[in-house]
CSV table of C-alpha atoms in Angstrom, one decimal:
chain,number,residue,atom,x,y,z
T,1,UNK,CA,0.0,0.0,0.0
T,2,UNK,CA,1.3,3.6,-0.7
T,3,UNK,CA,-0.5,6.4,0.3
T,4,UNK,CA,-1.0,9.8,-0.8
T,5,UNK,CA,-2.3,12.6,1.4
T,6,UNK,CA,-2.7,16.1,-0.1
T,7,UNK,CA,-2.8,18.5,2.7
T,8,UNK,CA,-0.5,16.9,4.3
T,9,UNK,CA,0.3,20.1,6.6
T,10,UNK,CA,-2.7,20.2,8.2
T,11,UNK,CA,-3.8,19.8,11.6
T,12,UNK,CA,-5.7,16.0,10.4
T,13,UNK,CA,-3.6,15.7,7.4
T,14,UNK,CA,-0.5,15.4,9.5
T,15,UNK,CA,-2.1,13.2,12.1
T,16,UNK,CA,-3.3,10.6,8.9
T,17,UNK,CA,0.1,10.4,7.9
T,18,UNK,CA,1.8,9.7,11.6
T,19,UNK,CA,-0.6,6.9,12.1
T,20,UNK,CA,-0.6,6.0,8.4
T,21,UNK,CA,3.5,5.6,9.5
T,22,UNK,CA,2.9,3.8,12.6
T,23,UNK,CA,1.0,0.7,11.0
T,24,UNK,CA,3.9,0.8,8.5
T,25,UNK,CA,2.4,2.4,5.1
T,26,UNK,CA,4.4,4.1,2.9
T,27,UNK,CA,3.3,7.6,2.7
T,28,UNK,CA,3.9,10.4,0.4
T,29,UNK,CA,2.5,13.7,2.3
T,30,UNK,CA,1.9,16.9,-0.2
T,31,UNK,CA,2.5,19.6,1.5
T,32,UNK,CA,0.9,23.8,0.8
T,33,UNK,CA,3.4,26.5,1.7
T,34,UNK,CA,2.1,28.5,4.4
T,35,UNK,CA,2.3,32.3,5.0
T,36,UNK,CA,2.4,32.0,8.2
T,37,UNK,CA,5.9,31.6,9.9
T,38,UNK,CA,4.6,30.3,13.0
T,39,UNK,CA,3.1,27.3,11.0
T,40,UNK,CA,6.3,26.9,9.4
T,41,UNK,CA,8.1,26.9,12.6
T,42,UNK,CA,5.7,23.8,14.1
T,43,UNK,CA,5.6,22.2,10.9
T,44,UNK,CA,9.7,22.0,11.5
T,45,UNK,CA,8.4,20.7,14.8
T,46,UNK,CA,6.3,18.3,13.7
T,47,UNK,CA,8.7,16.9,11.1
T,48,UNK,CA,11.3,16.5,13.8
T,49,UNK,CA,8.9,14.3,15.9
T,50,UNK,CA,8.7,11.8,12.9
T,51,UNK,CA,12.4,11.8,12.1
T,52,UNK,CA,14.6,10.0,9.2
T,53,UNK,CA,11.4,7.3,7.6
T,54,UNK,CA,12.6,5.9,4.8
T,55,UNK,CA,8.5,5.1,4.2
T,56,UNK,CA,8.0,8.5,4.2
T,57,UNK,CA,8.2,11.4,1.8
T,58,UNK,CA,8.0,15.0,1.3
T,59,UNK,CA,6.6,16.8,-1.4
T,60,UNK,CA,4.9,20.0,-2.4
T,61,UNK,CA,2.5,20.5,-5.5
T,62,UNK,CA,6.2,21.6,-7.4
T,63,UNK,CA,7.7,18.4,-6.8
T,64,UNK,CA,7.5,15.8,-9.9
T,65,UNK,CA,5.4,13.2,-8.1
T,66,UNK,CA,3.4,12.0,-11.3
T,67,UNK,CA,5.0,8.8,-11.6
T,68,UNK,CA,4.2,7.8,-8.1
T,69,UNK,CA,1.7,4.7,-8.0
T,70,UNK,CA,-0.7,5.5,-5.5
T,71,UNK,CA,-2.7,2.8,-4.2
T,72,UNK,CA,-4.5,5.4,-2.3
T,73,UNK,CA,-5.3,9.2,-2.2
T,74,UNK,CA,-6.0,11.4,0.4
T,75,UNK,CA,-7.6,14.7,0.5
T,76,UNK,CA,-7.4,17.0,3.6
T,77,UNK,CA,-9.7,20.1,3.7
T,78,UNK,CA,-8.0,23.0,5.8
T,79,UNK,CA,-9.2,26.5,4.0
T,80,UNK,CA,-10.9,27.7,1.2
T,81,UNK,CA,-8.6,29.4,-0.6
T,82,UNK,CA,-6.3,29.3,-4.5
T,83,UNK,CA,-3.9,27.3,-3.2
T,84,UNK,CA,-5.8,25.2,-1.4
T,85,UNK,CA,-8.3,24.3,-4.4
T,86,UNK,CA,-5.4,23.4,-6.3
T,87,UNK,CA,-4.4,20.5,-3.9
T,88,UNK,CA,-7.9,19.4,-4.2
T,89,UNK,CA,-8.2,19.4,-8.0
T,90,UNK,CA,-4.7,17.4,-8.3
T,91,UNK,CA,-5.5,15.1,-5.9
T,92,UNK,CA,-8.7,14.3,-7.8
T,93,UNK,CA,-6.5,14.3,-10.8
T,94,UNK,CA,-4.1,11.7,-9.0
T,95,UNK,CA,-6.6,9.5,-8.3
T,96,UNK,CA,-8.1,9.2,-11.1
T,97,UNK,CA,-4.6,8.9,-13.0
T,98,UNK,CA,-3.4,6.2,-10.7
T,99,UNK,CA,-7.0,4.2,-10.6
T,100,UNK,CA,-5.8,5.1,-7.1
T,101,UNK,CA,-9.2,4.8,-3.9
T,102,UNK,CA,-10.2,8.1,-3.2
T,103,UNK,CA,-10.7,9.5,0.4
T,104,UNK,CA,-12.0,13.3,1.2
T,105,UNK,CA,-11.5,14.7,4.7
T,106,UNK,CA,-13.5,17.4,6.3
T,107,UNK,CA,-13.0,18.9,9.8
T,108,UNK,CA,-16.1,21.2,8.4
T,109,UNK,CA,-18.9,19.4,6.2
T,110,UNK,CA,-20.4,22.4,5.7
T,111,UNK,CA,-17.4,23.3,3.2
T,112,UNK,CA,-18.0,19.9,1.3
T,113,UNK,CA,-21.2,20.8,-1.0
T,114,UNK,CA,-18.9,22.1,-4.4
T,115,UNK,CA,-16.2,20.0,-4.1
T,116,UNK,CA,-18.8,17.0,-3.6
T,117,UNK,CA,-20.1,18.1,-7.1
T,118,UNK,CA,-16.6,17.7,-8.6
T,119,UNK,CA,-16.3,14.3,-7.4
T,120,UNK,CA,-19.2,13.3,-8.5
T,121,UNK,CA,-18.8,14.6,-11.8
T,122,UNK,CA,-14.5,12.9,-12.3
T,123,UNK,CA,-14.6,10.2,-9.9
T,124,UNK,CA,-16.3,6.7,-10.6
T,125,UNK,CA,-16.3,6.1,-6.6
T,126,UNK,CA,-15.1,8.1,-3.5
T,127,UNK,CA,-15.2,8.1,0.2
T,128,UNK,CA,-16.3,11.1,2.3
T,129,UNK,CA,-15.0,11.4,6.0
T,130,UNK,CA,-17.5,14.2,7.9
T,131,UNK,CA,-15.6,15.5,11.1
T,132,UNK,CA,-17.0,17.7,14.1
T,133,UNK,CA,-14.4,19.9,15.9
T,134,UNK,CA,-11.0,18.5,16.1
T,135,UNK,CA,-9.1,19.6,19.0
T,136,UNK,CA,-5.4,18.3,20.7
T,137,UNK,CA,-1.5,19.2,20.2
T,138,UNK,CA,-0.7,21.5,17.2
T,139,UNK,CA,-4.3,22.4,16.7
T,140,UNK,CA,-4.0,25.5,14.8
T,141,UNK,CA,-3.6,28.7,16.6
T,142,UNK,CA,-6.5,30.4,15.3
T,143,UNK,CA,-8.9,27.8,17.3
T,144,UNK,CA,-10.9,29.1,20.1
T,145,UNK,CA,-9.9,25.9,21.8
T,146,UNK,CA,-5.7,27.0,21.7
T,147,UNK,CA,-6.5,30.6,22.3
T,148,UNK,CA,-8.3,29.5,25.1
T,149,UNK,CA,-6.1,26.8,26.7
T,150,UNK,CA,-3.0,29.5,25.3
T,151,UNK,CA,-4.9,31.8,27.6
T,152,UNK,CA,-4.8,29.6,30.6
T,153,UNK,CA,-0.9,28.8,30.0
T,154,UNK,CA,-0.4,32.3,30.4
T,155,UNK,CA,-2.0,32.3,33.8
T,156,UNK,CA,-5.4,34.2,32.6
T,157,UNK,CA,-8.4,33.2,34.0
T,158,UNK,CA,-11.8,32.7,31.7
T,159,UNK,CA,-14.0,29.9,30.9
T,160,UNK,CA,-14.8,28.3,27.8
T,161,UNK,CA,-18.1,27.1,26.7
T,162,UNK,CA,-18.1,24.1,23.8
T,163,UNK,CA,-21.5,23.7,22.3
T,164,UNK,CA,-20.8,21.4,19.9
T,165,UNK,CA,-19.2,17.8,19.5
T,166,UNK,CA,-15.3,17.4,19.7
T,167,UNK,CA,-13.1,14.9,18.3
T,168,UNK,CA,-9.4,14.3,20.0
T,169,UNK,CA,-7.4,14.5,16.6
T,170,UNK,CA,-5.5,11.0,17.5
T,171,UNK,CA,-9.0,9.1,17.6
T,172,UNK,CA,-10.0,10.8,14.6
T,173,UNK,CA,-7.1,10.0,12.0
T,174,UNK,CA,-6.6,6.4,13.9
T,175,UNK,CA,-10.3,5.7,13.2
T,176,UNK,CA,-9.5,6.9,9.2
T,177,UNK,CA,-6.7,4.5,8.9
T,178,UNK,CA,-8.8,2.1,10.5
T,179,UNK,CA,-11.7,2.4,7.7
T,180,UNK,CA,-9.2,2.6,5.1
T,181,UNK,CA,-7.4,-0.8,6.0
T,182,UNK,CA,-10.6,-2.5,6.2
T,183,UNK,CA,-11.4,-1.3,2.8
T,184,UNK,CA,-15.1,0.2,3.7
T,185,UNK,CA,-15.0,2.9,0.2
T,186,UNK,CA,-17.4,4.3,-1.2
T,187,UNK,CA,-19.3,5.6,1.5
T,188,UNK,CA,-20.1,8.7,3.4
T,189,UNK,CA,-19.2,8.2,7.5
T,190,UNK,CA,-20.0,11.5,9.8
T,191,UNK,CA,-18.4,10.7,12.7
T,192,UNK,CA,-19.9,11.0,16.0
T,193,UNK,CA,-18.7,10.5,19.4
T,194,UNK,CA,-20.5,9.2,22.9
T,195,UNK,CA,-20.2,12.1,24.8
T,196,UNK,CA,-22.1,14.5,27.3
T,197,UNK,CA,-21.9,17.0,29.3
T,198,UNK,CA,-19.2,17.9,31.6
T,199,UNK,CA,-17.0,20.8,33.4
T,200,UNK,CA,-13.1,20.6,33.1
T,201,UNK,CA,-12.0,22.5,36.1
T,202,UNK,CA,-8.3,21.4,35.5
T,203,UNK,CA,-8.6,23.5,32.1
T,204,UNK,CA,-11.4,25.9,32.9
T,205,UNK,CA,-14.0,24.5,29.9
T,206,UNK,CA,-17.1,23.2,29.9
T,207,UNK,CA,-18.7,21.0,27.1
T,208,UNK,CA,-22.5,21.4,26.2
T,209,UNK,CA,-23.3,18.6,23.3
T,210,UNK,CA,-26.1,19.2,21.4
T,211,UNK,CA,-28.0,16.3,22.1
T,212,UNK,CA,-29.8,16.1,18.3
T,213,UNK,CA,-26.8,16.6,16.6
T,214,UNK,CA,-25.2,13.1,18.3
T,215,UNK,CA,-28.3,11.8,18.2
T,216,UNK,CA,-28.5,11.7,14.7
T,217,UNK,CA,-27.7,8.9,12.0
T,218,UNK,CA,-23.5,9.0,11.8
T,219,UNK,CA,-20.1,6.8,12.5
T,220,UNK,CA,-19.7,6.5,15.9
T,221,UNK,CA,-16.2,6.0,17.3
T,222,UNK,CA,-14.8,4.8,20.5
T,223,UNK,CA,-13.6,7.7,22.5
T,224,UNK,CA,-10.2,6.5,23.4
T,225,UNK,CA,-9.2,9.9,24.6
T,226,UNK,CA,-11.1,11.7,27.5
T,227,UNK,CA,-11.8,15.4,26.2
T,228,UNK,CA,-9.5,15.9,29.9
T,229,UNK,CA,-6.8,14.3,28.7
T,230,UNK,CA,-7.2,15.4,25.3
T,231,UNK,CA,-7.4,19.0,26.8
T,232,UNK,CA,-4.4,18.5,28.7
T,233,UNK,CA,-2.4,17.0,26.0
T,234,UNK,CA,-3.2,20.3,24.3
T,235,UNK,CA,-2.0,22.1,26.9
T,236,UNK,CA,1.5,20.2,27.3
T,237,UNK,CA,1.6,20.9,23.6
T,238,UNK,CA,1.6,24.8,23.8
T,239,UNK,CA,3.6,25.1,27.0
T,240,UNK,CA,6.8,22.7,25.3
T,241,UNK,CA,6.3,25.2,22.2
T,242,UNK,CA,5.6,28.5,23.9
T,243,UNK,CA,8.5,30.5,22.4
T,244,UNK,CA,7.0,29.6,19.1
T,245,UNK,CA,3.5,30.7,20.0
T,246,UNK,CA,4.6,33.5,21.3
T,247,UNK,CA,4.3,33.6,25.3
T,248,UNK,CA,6.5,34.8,27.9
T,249,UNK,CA,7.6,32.6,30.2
């Protein structure tokens, strides 16, 4: 098995490929430049953390990667912009040149409605993943949950209110590469977790589900991760990489 996954820089994209790594898949990870230099800067972090892998490699959408057979192709959503529509038309492409299984990933469904129309109208079968909230270590920075538990690093004191299902980012790319290795395609699976309502007092949040939403038809997964430990894996995240995020120790 070799895997693509287009987008690979992103906050689910990167966790996809360390657990695609982990069950020992080769992985080719396309990675979008980012403006941002704090992205680059935990990007270099995060590439440190996986080390020297001869199963995986590192490309951008300049690299000559068209002779790679694919037996796979991943798609990671992360913003709606030029750049960002180009890694989702060439990973169509990909897939499609490579007869390769096709895999879409979106932390936001609600994003989903166009591209879904492109598939549709290029791909003979595909596989939708529908994600809630994703939340744990390099969650990006613009993410009420890191400006929140940033916040509370920094010694501030305020409360956060989640109204709305959260998935711990390890649970949610280790149930993908589950799916994927058991060869469920061509479906749609909205993933769902058992939760309910609780107050984190270690991390000042609480968490109001919406009780229709998780009530409603979806893929549930096992919650492997409390959202506690979740929360406070988060945490440890930002405090080891608080130069880069900018607080003052």
């Amino acid at each position: 098995m070799r895997v693509m996954v287009f987008g690979a820089q992103s906050h689910i994209g990167f966790a996809i490929c360390e657990k695609l790594l982990e069950e020992g898949i080769e992985v080719c990870g396309i990675f979008l430049d980012s403006t941002s230099e704090m992205r680059k800067l935990l990007l270099e972090e995060r590439m440190l953390l996986i080390g020297r892998n001869a199963l995986f490699h590192e490309l951008t959408l300049d690299d000559d990667w068209r002779n790679i057979e694919a037996t796979h192709v991943i798609y990671c959503k992360e913003k709606s912009d030029d750049q960002d529509l180009l890694c989702f038309e060439k990973s169509v492409e990909t897939a499609v040149e490579t007869r390769s299984h096709y895999f879409y990933v979106a932390p936001d469904p609600r994003q989903i409605e166009e591209d879904d129309q492109y598939h549709t109208s290029t791909l003979e079968s595909y596989t939708l993943f529908n994600l809630p909230g994703l939340y744990g270590p390099f969650q990006p920075p613009e993410e009420k949950i890191h400006q929140h538990l940033k916040s509370c690093v920094a010694g501030q004191k305020n409360t956060l209110i989640i109204n709305e299902p959260i998935i711990f980012i390890t649970d949610a790319a280790e149930t993908i590469v589950e799916i994927i290795e058991k060869g469920n395609y061509q479906k749609v699976y909205s993933f769902l977790c058992e939760q309910k309502d609780e107050t984190i007092e270690s991390v000042s949040v609480e968490v109001k589900i919406n009780a229709k939403e998780t009530e409603s038809d979806g893929y549930r997964i096992m919650n492997k991760t409390s959202i506690e430990k979740g929360l406070l894996e988060q945490i440890s995240c930002i405090k080891m990489y608080k130069e880069i995020y900018g607080i003052d120790s």
